[in-house]
XYZ file of N, CA, C and O in Angstrom:
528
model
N 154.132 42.086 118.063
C 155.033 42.377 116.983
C 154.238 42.365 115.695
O 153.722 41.292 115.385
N 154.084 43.315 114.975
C 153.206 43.165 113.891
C 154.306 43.260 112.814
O 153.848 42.934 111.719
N 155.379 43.542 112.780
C 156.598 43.047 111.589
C 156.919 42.134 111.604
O 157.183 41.636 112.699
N 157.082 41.398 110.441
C 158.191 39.950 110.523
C 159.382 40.580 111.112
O 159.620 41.780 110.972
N 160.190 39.705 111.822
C 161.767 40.229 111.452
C 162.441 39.968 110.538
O 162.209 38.801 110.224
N 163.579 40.650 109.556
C 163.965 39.816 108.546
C 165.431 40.404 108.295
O 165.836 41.564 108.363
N 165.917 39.520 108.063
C 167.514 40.314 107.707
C 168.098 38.639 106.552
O 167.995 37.417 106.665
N 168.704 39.637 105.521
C 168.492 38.612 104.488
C 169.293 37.431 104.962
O 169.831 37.592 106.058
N 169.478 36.316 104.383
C 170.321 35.154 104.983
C 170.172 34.528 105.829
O 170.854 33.517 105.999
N 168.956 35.017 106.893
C 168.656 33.996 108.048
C 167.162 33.926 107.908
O 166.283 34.780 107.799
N 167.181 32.331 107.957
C 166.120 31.500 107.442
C 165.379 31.009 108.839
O 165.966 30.245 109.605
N 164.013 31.516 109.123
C 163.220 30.656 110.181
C 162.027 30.919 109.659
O 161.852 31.649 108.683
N 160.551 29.937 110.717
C 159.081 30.007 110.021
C 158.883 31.421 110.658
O 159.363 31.818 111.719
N 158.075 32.097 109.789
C 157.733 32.981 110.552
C 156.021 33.205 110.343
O 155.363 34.227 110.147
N 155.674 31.921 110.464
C 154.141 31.504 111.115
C 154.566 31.217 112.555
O 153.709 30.710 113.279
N 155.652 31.448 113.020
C 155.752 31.158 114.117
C 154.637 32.207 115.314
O 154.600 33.417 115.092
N 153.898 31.700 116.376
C 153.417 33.089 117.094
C 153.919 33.661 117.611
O 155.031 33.199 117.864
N 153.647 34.995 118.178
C 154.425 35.849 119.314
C 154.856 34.758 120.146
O 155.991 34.281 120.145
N 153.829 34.369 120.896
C 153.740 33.615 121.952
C 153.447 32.278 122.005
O 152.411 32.002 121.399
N 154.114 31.173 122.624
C 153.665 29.957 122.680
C 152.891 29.943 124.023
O 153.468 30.099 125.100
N 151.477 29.737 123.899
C 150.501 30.172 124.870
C 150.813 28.415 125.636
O 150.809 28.450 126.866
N 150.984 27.448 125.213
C 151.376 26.223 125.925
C 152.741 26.162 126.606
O 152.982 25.293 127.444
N 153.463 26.910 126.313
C 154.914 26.681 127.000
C 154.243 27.697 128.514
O 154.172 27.270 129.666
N 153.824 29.110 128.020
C 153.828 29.765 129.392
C 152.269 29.409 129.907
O 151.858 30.177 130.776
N 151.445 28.460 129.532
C 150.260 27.627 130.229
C 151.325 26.492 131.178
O 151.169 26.276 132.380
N 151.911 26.151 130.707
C 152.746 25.490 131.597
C 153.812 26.398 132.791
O 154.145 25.973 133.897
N 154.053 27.237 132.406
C 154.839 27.681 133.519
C 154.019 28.336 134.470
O 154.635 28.643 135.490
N 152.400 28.753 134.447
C 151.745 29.308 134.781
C 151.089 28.097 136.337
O 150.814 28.318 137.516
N 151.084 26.874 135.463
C 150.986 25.823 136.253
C 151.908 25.427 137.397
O 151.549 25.153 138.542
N 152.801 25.435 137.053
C 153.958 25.398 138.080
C 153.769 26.690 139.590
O 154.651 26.638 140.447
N 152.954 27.432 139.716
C 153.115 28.666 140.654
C 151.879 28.057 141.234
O 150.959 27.680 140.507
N 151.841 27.932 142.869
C 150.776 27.743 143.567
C 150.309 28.818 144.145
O 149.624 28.638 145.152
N 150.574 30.367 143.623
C 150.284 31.243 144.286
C 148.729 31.834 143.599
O 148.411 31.670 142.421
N 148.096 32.367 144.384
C 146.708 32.886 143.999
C 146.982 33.659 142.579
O 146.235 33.154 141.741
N 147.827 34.763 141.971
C 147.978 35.034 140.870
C 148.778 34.287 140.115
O 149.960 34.626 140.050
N 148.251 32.928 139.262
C 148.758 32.479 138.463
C 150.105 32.675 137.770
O 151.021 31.857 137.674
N 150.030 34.127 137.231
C 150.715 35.008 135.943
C 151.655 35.527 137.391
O 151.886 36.644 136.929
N 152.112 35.549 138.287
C 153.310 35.999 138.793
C 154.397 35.571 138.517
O 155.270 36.288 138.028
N 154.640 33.657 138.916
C 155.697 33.468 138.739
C 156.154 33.997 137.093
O 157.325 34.373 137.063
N 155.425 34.084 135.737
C 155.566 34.564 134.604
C 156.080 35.848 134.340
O 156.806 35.892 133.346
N 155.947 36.678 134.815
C 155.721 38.192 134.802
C 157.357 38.314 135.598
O 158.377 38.918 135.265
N 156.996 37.351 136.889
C 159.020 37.459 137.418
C 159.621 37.147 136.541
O 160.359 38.002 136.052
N 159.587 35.778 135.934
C 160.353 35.107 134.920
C 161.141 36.614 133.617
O 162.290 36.808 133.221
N 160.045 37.227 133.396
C 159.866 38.138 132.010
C 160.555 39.239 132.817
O 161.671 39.565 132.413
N 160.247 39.631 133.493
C 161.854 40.395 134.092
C 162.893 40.356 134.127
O 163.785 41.109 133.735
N 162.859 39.253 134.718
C 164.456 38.654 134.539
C 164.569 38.300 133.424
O 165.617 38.931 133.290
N 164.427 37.808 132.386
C 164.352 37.903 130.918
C 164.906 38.691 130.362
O 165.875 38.487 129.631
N 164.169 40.212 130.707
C 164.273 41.249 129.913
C 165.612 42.072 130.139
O 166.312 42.774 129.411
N 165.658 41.688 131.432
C 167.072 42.620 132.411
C 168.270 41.923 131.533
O 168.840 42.461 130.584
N 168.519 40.672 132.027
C 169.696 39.574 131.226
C 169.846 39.769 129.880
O 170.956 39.611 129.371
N 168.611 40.183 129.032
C 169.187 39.971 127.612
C 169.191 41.834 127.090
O 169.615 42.237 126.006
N 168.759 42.476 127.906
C 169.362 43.636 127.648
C 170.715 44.109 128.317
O 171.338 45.136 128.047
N 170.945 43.411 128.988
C 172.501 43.998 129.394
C 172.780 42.919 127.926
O 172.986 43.682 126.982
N 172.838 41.682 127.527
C 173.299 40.815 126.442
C 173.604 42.152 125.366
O 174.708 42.492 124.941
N 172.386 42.734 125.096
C 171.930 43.696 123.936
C 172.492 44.954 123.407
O 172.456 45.501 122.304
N 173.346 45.410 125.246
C 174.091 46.333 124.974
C 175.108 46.148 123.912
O 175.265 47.034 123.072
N 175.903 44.917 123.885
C 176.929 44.900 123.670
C 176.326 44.863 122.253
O 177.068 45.444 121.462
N 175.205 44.357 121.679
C 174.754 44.633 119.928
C 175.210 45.276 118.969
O 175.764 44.734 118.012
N 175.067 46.340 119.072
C 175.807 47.506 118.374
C 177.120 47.175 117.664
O 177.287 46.967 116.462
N 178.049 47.168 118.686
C 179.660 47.320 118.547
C 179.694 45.659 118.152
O 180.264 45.558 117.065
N 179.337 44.516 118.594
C 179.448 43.384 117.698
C 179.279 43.640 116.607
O 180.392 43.477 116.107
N 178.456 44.021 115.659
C 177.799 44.077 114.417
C 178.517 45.101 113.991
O 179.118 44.689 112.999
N 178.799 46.250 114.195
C 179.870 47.461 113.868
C 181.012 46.603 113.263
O 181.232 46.624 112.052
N 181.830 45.747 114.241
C 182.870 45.300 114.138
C 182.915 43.298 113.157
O 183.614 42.285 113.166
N 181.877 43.740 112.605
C 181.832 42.520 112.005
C 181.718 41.038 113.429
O 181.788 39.984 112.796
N 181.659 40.902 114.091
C 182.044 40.000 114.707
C 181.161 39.261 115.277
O 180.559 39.445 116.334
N 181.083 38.080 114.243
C 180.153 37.246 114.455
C 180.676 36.168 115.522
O 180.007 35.288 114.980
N 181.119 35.679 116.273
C 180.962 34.887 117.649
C 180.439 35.596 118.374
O 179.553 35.109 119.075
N 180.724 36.859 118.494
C 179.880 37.902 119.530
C 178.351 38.116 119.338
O 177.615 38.485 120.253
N 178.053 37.928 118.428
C 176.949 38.289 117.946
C 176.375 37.067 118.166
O 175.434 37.044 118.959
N 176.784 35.857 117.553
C 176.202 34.371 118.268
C 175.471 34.235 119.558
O 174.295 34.105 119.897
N 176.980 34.343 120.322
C 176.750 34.553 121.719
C 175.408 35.027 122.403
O 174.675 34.371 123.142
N 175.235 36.665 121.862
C 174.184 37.017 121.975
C 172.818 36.603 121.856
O 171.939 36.517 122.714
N 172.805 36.332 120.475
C 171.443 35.576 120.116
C 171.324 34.360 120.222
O 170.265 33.872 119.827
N 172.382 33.459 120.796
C 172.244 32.562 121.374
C 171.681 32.221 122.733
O 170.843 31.341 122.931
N 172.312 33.131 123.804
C 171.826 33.233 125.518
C 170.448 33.618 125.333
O 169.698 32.791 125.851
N 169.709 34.801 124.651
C 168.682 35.267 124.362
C 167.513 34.218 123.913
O 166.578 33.972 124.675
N 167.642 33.547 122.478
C 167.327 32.525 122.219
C 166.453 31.232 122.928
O 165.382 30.663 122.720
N 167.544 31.133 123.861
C 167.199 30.204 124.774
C 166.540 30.425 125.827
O 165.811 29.609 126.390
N 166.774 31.640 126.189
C 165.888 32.395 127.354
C 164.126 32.604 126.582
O 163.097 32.323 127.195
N 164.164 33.093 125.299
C 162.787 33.277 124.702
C 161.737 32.362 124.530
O 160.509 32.424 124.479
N 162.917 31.175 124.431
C 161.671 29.584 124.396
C 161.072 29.268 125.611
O 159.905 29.088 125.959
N 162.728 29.231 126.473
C 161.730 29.053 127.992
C 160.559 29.705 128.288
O 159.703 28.972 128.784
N 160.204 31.057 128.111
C 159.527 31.803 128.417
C 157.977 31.622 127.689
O 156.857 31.763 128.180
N 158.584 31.097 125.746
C 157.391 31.105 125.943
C 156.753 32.122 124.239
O 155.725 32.189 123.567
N 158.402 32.836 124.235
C 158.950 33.733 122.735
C 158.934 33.352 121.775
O 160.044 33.342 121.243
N 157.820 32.835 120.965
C 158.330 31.951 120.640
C 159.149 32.387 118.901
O 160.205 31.988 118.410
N 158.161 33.286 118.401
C 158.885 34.157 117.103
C 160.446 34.757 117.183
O 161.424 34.718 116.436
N 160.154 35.320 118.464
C 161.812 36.127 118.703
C 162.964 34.493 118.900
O 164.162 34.558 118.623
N 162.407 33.375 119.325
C 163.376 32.273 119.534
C 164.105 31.822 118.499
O 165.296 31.536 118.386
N 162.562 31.798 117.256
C 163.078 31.282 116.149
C 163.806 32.257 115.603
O 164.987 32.005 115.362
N 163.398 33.259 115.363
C 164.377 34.531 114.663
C 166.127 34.678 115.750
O 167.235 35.205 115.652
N 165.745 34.262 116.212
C 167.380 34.780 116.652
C 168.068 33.062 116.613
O 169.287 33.047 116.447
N 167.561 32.024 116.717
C 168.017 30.445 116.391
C 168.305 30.740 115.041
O 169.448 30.340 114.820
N 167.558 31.509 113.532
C 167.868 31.810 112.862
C 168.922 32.117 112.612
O 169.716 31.540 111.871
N 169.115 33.483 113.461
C 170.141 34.635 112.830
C 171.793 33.730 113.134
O 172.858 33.849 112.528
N 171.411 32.820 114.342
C 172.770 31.958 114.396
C 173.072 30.905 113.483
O 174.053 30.448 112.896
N 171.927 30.712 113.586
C 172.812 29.367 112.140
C 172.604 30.465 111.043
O 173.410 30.002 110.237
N 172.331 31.085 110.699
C 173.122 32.067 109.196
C 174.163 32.195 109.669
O 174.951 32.058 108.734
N 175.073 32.503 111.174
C 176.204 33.056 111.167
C 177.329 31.667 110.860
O 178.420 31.697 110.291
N 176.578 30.463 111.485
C 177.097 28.981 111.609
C 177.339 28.542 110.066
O 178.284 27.777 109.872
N 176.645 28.918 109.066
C 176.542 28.580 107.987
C 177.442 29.884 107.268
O 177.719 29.698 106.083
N 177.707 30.606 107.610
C 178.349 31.930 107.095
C 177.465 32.820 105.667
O 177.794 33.516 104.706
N 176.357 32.340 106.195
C 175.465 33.073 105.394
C 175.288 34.660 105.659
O 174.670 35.388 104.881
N 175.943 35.136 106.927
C 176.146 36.341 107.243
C 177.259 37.110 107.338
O 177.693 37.455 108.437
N 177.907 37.500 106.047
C 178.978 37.558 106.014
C 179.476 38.999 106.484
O 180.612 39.264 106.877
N 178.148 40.082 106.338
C 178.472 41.019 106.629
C 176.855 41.716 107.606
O 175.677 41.915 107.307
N 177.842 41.907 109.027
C 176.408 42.071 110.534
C 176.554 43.631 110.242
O 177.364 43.922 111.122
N 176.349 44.540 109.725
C 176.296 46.079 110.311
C 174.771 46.037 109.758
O 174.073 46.483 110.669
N 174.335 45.849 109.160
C 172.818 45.700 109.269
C 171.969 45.220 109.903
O 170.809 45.625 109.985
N 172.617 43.955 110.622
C 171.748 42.985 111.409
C 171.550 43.762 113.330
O 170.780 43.330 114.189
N 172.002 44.313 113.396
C 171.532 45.308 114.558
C 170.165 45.974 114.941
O 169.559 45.906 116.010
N 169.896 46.520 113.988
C 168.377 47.051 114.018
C 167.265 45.811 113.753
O 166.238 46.042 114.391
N 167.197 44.604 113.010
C 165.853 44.278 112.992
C 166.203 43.068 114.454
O 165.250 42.435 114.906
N 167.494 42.895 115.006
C 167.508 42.130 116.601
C 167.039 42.759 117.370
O 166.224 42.139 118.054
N 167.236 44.369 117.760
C 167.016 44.930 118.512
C 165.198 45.524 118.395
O 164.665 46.219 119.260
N 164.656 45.135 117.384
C 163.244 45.507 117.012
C 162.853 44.131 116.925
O 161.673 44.257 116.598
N 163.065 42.931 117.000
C 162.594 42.146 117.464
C 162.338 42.080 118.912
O 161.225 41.987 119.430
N 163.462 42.137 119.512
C 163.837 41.731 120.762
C 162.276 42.820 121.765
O 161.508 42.425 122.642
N 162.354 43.773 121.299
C 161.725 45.274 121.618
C 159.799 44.876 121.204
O 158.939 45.062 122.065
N 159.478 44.386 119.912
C 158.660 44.043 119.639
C 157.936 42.750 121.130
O 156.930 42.915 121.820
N 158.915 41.599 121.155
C 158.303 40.749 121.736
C 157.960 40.906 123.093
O 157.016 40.342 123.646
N 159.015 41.948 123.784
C 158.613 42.410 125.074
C 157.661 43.127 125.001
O 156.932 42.883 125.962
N 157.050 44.280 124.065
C 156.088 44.754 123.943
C 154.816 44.063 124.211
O 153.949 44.351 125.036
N 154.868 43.016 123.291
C 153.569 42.073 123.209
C 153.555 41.591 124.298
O 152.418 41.741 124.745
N 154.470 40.855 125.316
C 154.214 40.376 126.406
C 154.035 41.188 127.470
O 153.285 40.832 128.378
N 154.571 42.165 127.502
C 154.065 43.271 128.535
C 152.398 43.429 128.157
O 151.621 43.231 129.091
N 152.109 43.606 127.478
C 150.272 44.108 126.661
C 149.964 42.850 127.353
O 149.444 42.983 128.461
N 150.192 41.570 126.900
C 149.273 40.578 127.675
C 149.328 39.662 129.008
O 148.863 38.592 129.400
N 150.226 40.775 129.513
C 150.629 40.070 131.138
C 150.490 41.434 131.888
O 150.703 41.787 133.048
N 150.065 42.030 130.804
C 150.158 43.486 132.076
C 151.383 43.717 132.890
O 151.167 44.041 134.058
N 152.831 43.601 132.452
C 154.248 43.758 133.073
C 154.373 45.158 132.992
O 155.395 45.712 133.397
């Protein structure tokens, strides 16, 4: 991801890295199979599948103002990105929820495009360095 993400009102570090190379050094550990990076690479599939069906629904949340929906979203996502390992896209979308928690986001028809170019960015980068 070579953009910050940014959408005004939601506040995270964004020294954060792509990647937390210790979260997925650890999950890398966990696989006794000769390619290390498998169980990872499954993980990031399933990742990617779950929070793009999540993603579909993006659009028309944010169209329709409707921030629990939009929570929702970047909430399940969120949590899926740390496990993995996401660690910029985690904080940016932990962000984008507490702006909505705080009602610092009063109005989502903008906030569609830099989720979905996050979300798009970080799979990028992890595909490049897992070879997915």
């Amino acid at each position: 991801m070579s953009e910050q993400p940014n959408i005004p009102g939601v506040d995270f570090d964004h020294t954060l890295p792509v990647m937390d190379r210790e979260q997925i050094d650890m999950l890398m550990m966990v696989d006794d199979d000769e390619d290390p990076t498998a169980l990872v690479r499954e993980l990031f599939e399933l990742f990617q599948q779950e929070s793009t069906e999540k993603l579909n629904t993006l659009e028309a949340a944010c169209a329709a103002n409707n921030a629990q929906d939009l929570r929702k979203i970047v909430h399940f996502i969120a949590g899926s990105a740390g496990n993995l390992g996401l660690a910029r896209l985690c904080g940016f979308y932990r962000g984008v929820e507490q702006g909505i928690e705080a009602g610092r986001l009063p109005e989502l028809s903008h906030c569609a495009a830099p989720i979905r170019d996050a979300f798009d960015g970080a799979c990028a980068a992890f595909r490049n360095e897992f070879s997915v």
